[in-house]
Amino acid sequence: MKTADPELMRAINRFTVLDTIRRHGPISRVEISERSQLSTTTVSAITASLLDDGLILTRHEGDIRNAASRGRPRVMLVLNPDAARVVGAKIAAHQMHFVVTNFCGEVISHLSLPIRVNRQPVGVISDLIEDGVRRCVVDAGLSLDEIDTVCIGFPGVIEHRTGLVRSSPILSEPDVDFAREMSQRLNVATIVESDSHAITLGHHWFGKGRDLDDMVLVSLEQTLGLGVLNGGQLFRGAGGLSHNLGDLMMGSGLAETIRLSAVAGEQAILGEQSQQGRFAEAVRLGRGMAHAQALIAAEDNGLTAAATRAGEAIGIAVANIVTLFGPPRVVIVGSSLLLGEVFLNTLADAYRRAIPPSIREVAELVFENSPDEMWAQGAAVVALCELYESPWGTTGPAPAPQF
Amino acid sequence: MKTADPELMRAINRFTVLDTIRRHGPISRVEISERSQLSTTTVSAITASLLDDGLILTRHEGDIRNAASRGRPRVMLVLNPDAARVVGAKIAAHQMHFVVTNFCGEVISHLSLPIRVNRQPVGVISDLIEDGVRRCVVDAGLSLDEIDTVCIGFPGVIEHRTGLVRSSPILSEPDVDFAREMSQRLNVATIVESDSHAITLGHHWFGKGRDLDDMVLVSLEQTLGLGVLNGGQLFRGAGGLSHNLGDLMMGSGLAETIRLSAVAGEQAILGEQSQQGRFAEAVRLGRGMAHAQALIAAEDNGLTAAATRAGEAIGIAVANIVTLFGPPRVVIVGSSLLLGEVFLNTLADAYRRAIPPSIREVAELVFENSPDEMWAQGAAVVALCELYESPWGTTGPAPAPQF
DNA sequence: GCATTTATTCCTCAACACGTACAAAATCAG
DNA sequence: CTGATTTTGTACGTGTTGAGGAATAAATGC
C-alpha cells in the first residue's frame, strides 16, 4: 500500500508545476497558480526550488499580456533545456533511430542507421545499439557522462518494470534482460519500453494527443502495438506488461480463428508478394510498405486484396479496443499507413461498421504517419517522464558544487 | 490536475488504515503499522480519529498472539459494523435482488423478487426497485433514514461518474439518468453501476479475488460484462464508462464477423431452442440456463452445439482480454456457467489454444457460479467503497451534538 | 510625483508524519 | 506478593508542507 507523507505531497505538487511549465510554454507564476489550483505562495515556493535546482529559467522578455497592462510585469518561466539530456532509441527490424534531446524533449541530434538487425544474436544487437547511442551523443557535441537516461523502444512484449524483453520479433530468444545489458555497456541508467508506449507518450507531448489526457494509440509496424493513456499516464497492465495487439485472436470459433498479426502484420501483408525481385529487395531494406503503395496504385491485385483484408481486420480490432477503453480519440500510426487510401478507407469503414451504435460518437480516429524520428523522440519522452517524477532537490543526487 | 494538500495526505492515510482494518480482521495498531509502512504514532493518531468517528471499535478479547507472550496485550481493532448501512441491488431481466449490509459489507437482510422487468417503461422499473429497496430495508429492521447510500447494479453500459444508463437490455430507452431518478424517489444518495463492476468488487472483498489487487472478472449473464481491478481499484475507462464484452466483434473480416453477444449471449444460446413448451416457460422465468443444463445432459444436440459455440467464442475473447490486461487471474461468473461441463471445458480449451504462448502462464482461470445475493452484495461494496474514501471527521458533516 | 494595478515575497498559522520519551499492562522470577 | 521485564500505546517536540494575509516591487496612468 502506498503511504502518504509530506515528501509525496511535495513530489506531486512539484511535478504538477513542472508539467504545467512544460506544457504551457513561457508562463508566469500567477497563471500556474490558476491552472493548477495551487495557491500563489505555494507556486512561488516550488518555482524557487525548481529555479534553485536549475530545472527552469526566468525570462523577462515575453510578457504577452495585453500590452497596455499596468501593474508589475509577469516574469515568465520556462523549462531549462539544459537541465538534462536523454537518449531515445527506436529499434526496428530494418533500421534503428536515435535521438538526443534536451530537458524539453527537443531533438538535439538525430541518427538513423539502416541496418537489418532482425534475428541477430543479442550480443550483436546490443553492440549496434551501443554504437548508435555513442555516435548520436557525440553528434550532439556531448559525452556519455552528460546523458542522464537512455530509453530504448523495442517492438514486442516488454515488461517495463523489470526492463525485460519478454518476446520480440527482433530477438531470437525470449526473456532478455536488455535494460541491464545496456546499463552495463553504457554506464548510464537505461529504460526499456515498448515502442508503442514510446510513440504514445511522444504524441501526448508533441503530436496528436497534446490536448488530451485520455487516448489510445494503435501502432501498425512489424508488430501491432497499443498504447493507452489514462489520466495523462500510460496505462501499464498488471506487472507492467505492454500490450501486443497482434496477438489478438480474430474469430468466434477456433476453426476460423486467426491471429491479427497473421492478417494485418507487415509480414502478412507483404509476405505473399515478396518473392519477386525488386519488391523482395525493398522489403529486405525495410521499404516494403512504400513500395507496396506504388504497386497498389498500379493495381496489383494480390497486394490490394491483402491490404483490404488487413484494413478490415484492424478496423474491427480498433472498434473492440474502443469498446473496452472508450477513449475520446484513437491515433493510428505506423509504416502500414503507407499502404495508402485503399487500406485507410477500408480500416475506417470497417471501424464504423464494427463499433456498437451506443458508443459510435465516443471516439474519433486520427491517422498520422509519424516520422521515425518521432518514435525515438517518444522513447526520449519516456525517459524524461521518469526524470520529471523523480525527486530532484531533496533526496536526489545533489549537484556537485562548482569552485 | 489533482493538487496535494495535507487534507489529501490525511485522506490517503485514513483510507489505508481503514482498509487494512477491514481486510485483516481484528488487528492491533502495531500490526497496522507494519502492514501499512506508517509509523506507530501516525497509526495511533488515525485510529484515535476513527474511534472518535465511530467507524471502528476496540476488542480486548482476541489477542491471538502466542498465548505465552509477555508485555502489554494488544488491543484489537475492528470495523464498527453499525457505522453505516447501505443497500445493494442487482437488477436482471427476470429478477431483482436486494441486500442491506452493514459497514463491513455483511448482509443483514436479503430480498429476492422474481419479477420480469424486461423492457418495461422506466417508471415501472423504478417503482419496482423503489419498492424492493424499501421492503428490504424494513426487513432489516431499519428505516430509510438509516441508510447511507444505495447502489444499483445494472446490466449494460453504465456511466458511473454521471449515473447514466447509456444502454441496457432491460431499459427500452437509452441514456436514462437512473441515479437521479432513484435519489429523488428514495431521498438517499444513489449510485448506479454496472453489475459486472459490482460483482468484481464483491469478489475482491469476499470472493475469488480477495488475495489479489489486480484481476479481471468476466460475467456471463444476459449481457457479457467485464470488470478490471487495477491496483485494488476498478479501472473505469475514460469517462467512467463500463465495458461491454458482448459488443466485441469476433472475426477478421466484415463478412464473417459476428458480435460476441450474438454467439454467447444468453438469448443467443437459448434463443433458438426456446420455442417449445416447457423450456420456453423456463426461459421466461429466468431459469433457462438451469433447464438448459438438464437438456444438455440429456444430449440435446441443438443446445449442446450452441453451448459449444458460445464456449469457444468466450474462451477466445477471454484470451484477448488477458492479452490486453495481463491479469494474474480471470474470474468467470454468471448464469451461463450453469450450462455445465461441456460449456466450461470448451471455454477453457479455447482459451488455452488462443492465448499467445509467451503469456500462457500469466493468468489462471477461475470459474465461480456466485449466488445472486453476491451480486447485490457487490453493489453494496461499491457503495461502501465510496463511503470509505469520503472524508468523515474533518471536512464531512459534523455529527449533530447530542444534548 | 502620486495613485493604481498587478506580481511576487515575507510572515504567520494549521495540519501532518515522525522520532523520542514515557505511561500502561501484562508476564515471569524470586 | 513484589519487582524486573517486555511489549504496546500515547504525549510531546521537531521539521515538513501548504494556505492565507500583509508587505513589497515594478510597472502604468493622471
Coordinates of N, CA, C and O (backbone and C1' of nucleotides) in Angstrom, one line a residue, chain A residues 6 9-10 13 38-39 41-42 46 68-73 394, chain D residues 15-30:
Chain A
P6 N 4.7 13.9 3.7 CA 5.0 15.2 3.1 C 5.8 15.1 1.9 O 5.6 15.9 0.9
M9 N 3.6 14.5 -1.0 CA 2.8 15.7 -1.3 C 3.7 16.6 -2.1 O 3.3 17.1 -3.2
R10 N 4.9 16.9 -1.6 CA 5.8 17.8 -2.3 C 6.1 17.3 -3.7 O 6.1 18.1 -4.7
N13 N 3.1 18.0 -6.1 CA 3.0 19.4 -6.4 C 4.1 19.9 -7.3 O 3.9 20.6 -8.2
L38 N -3.2 25.6 -7.2 CA -2.3 25.8 -6.1 C -2.3 27.3 -5.7 O -2.5 28.2 -6.6
S39 N -2.1 27.6 -4.5 CA -2.0 29.0 -4.1 C -0.8 29.6 -4.6 O 0.2 29.0 -4.9
T41 N 1.4 31.4 -3.2 CA 2.6 31.3 -2.4 C 3.2 29.9 -2.6 O 4.5 29.8 -2.6
T42 N 2.4 28.9 -2.7 CA 3.0 27.5 -2.9 C 3.7 27.5 -4.2 O 4.8 26.9 -4.3
I46 N 7.6 26.6 -4.8 CA 8.1 25.4 -5.6 C 8.9 25.9 -6.8 O 10.0 25.4 -7.1
A68 N -0.9 47.0 -23.1 CA -1.2 48.1 -22.2 C -1.8 47.7 -20.9 O -2.9 47.9 -20.5
S69 N -1.0 46.9 -20.2 CA -1.4 46.4 -18.9 C -0.5 47.0 -17.8 O 0.7 47.1 -18.0
R70 N -1.2 47.5 -16.8 CA -0.4 48.1 -15.8 C 0.0 47.1 -14.8 O -0.2 45.9 -15.0
G71 N 0.6 47.5 -13.7 CA 1.0 46.6 -12.7 C 2.4 46.0 -12.9 O 2.9 46.2 -14.0
R72 N 2.8 45.3 -12.0 CA 4.1 44.7 -12.1 C 4.1 43.7 -13.2 O 3.2 42.8 -13.3
P73 N 5.0 43.7 -14.1 CA 5.0 42.7 -15.2 C 5.3 41.3 -14.7 O 6.0 41.1 -13.8
T394 N 15.5 17.4 -3.0 CA 15.6 17.0 -1.6 C 16.4 15.7 -1.5 O 17.4 15.7 -0.8
Chain D
dG15 P 14.0 21.1 14.2 O5' 13.5 20.6 12.8 C5' 13.6 19.2 12.4 C4' 12.8 18.9 11.2 C3' 12.8 20.1 10.2 O3' 12.9 19.5 8.9 C1' 10.6 19.6 10.8
dT16 P 13.4 20.4 7.7 O5' 12.4 20.1 6.5 C5' 11.1 20.6 6.6 C4' 10.1 19.6 6.1 C3' 9.2 20.1 5.1 O3' 9.6 19.7 3.8 C1' 8.0 19.3 6.9
dT17 P 9.4 20.7 2.6 O5' 7.8 20.8 2.5 C5' 7.1 19.6 2.1 C4' 5.6 19.9 2.4 C3' 5.1 21.2 1.7 O3' 4.6 20.9 0.4 C1' 4.3 21.0 4.0
dG18 P 4.2 22.0 -0.6 O5' 2.9 22.6 -0.1 C5' 1.7 21.7 -0.1 C4' 0.5 22.5 0.5 C3' 0.2 23.7 -0.2 O3' -1.3 23.8 -0.4 C1' 0.6 24.3 2.0
dA19 P -1.9 25.0 -1.1 O5' -2.4 25.9 0.1 C5' -3.4 25.3 1.1 C4' -3.9 26.4 2.0 C3' -4.4 27.7 1.2 O3' -5.6 28.1 1.8 C1' -2.7 28.2 2.8
dG20 P -6.4 29.3 1.1 O5' -6.0 30.6 2.0 C5' -6.3 30.5 3.4 C4' -5.8 31.8 4.0 C3' -6.1 33.1 3.2 O3' -6.6 34.1 4.1 C1' -3.8 33.0 3.7
dG21 P -7.2 35.4 3.5 O5' -6.2 36.5 4.1 C5' -5.9 36.5 5.6 C4' -4.7 37.4 5.9 C3' -4.8 38.8 5.3 O3' -4.5 39.8 6.2 C1' -2.8 37.8 4.6
dA22 P -4.6 41.3 5.9 O5' -3.1 41.8 5.9 C5' -2.3 41.5 7.1 C4' -0.8 41.8 6.8 C3' -0.6 43.3 6.3 O3' 0.5 43.8 7.0 C1' 0.3 41.7 4.8
dA23 P 0.9 45.3 6.7 O5' 2.2 45.1 5.7 C5' 3.3 44.3 6.2 C4' 4.3 44.1 5.0 C3' 4.7 45.4 4.4 O3' 6.2 45.5 4.3 C1' 4.0 43.9 2.7
dT24 P 6.9 46.8 3.8 O5' 7.4 46.4 2.3 C5' 8.2 45.1 2.2 C4' 8.3 44.8 0.7 C3' 8.8 45.9 -0.1 O3' 10.0 45.5 -0.9 C1' 7.0 44.9 -1.1
dA25 P 10.8 46.5 -1.7 O5' 10.4 46.1 -3.2 C5' 10.6 44.7 -3.6 C4' 10.1 44.6 -5.0 C3' 10.6 45.7 -6.0 O3' 11.0 45.1 -7.2 C1' 8.3 45.6 -6.0
dA26 P 11.9 46.0 -8.2 O5' 11.0 46.3 -9.4 C5' 10.3 45.2 -10.1 C4' 9.2 45.7 -10.9 C3' 9.5 47.0 -11.7 O3' 9.2 46.8 -13.1 C1' 7.5 47.3 -10.5
dA27 P 10.0 47.5 -14.2 O5' 8.9 48.6 -14.8 C5' 8.1 48.2 -15.9 C4' 6.6 48.3 -15.6 C3' 6.0 49.6 -16.1 O3' 5.6 49.5 -17.4 C1' 5.1 48.9 -13.9
dT28 P 5.3 50.8 -18.3 O5' 3.8 51.1 -17.8 C5' 2.8 50.2 -18.1 C4' 1.4 50.8 -17.6 C3' 1.0 52.1 -18.2 O3' -0.3 52.1 -18.6 C1' 1.1 52.4 -15.9
dG29 P -0.9 53.1 -19.6 O5' -1.6 54.2 -18.7 C5' -2.7 53.7 -17.9 C4' -3.2 54.8 -17.0 C3' -3.5 56.1 -17.7 O3' -4.7 56.7 -17.3 C1' -2.0 56.5 -15.9
dC30 P -5.3 57.9 -18.1 O5' -5.1 59.1 -17.0 C5' -5.8 59.0 -15.7 C4' -5.2 60.1 -14.8 C3' -5.3 61.5 -15.4 O3' -6.0 62.4 -14.5 C1' -3.1 61.0 -14.5

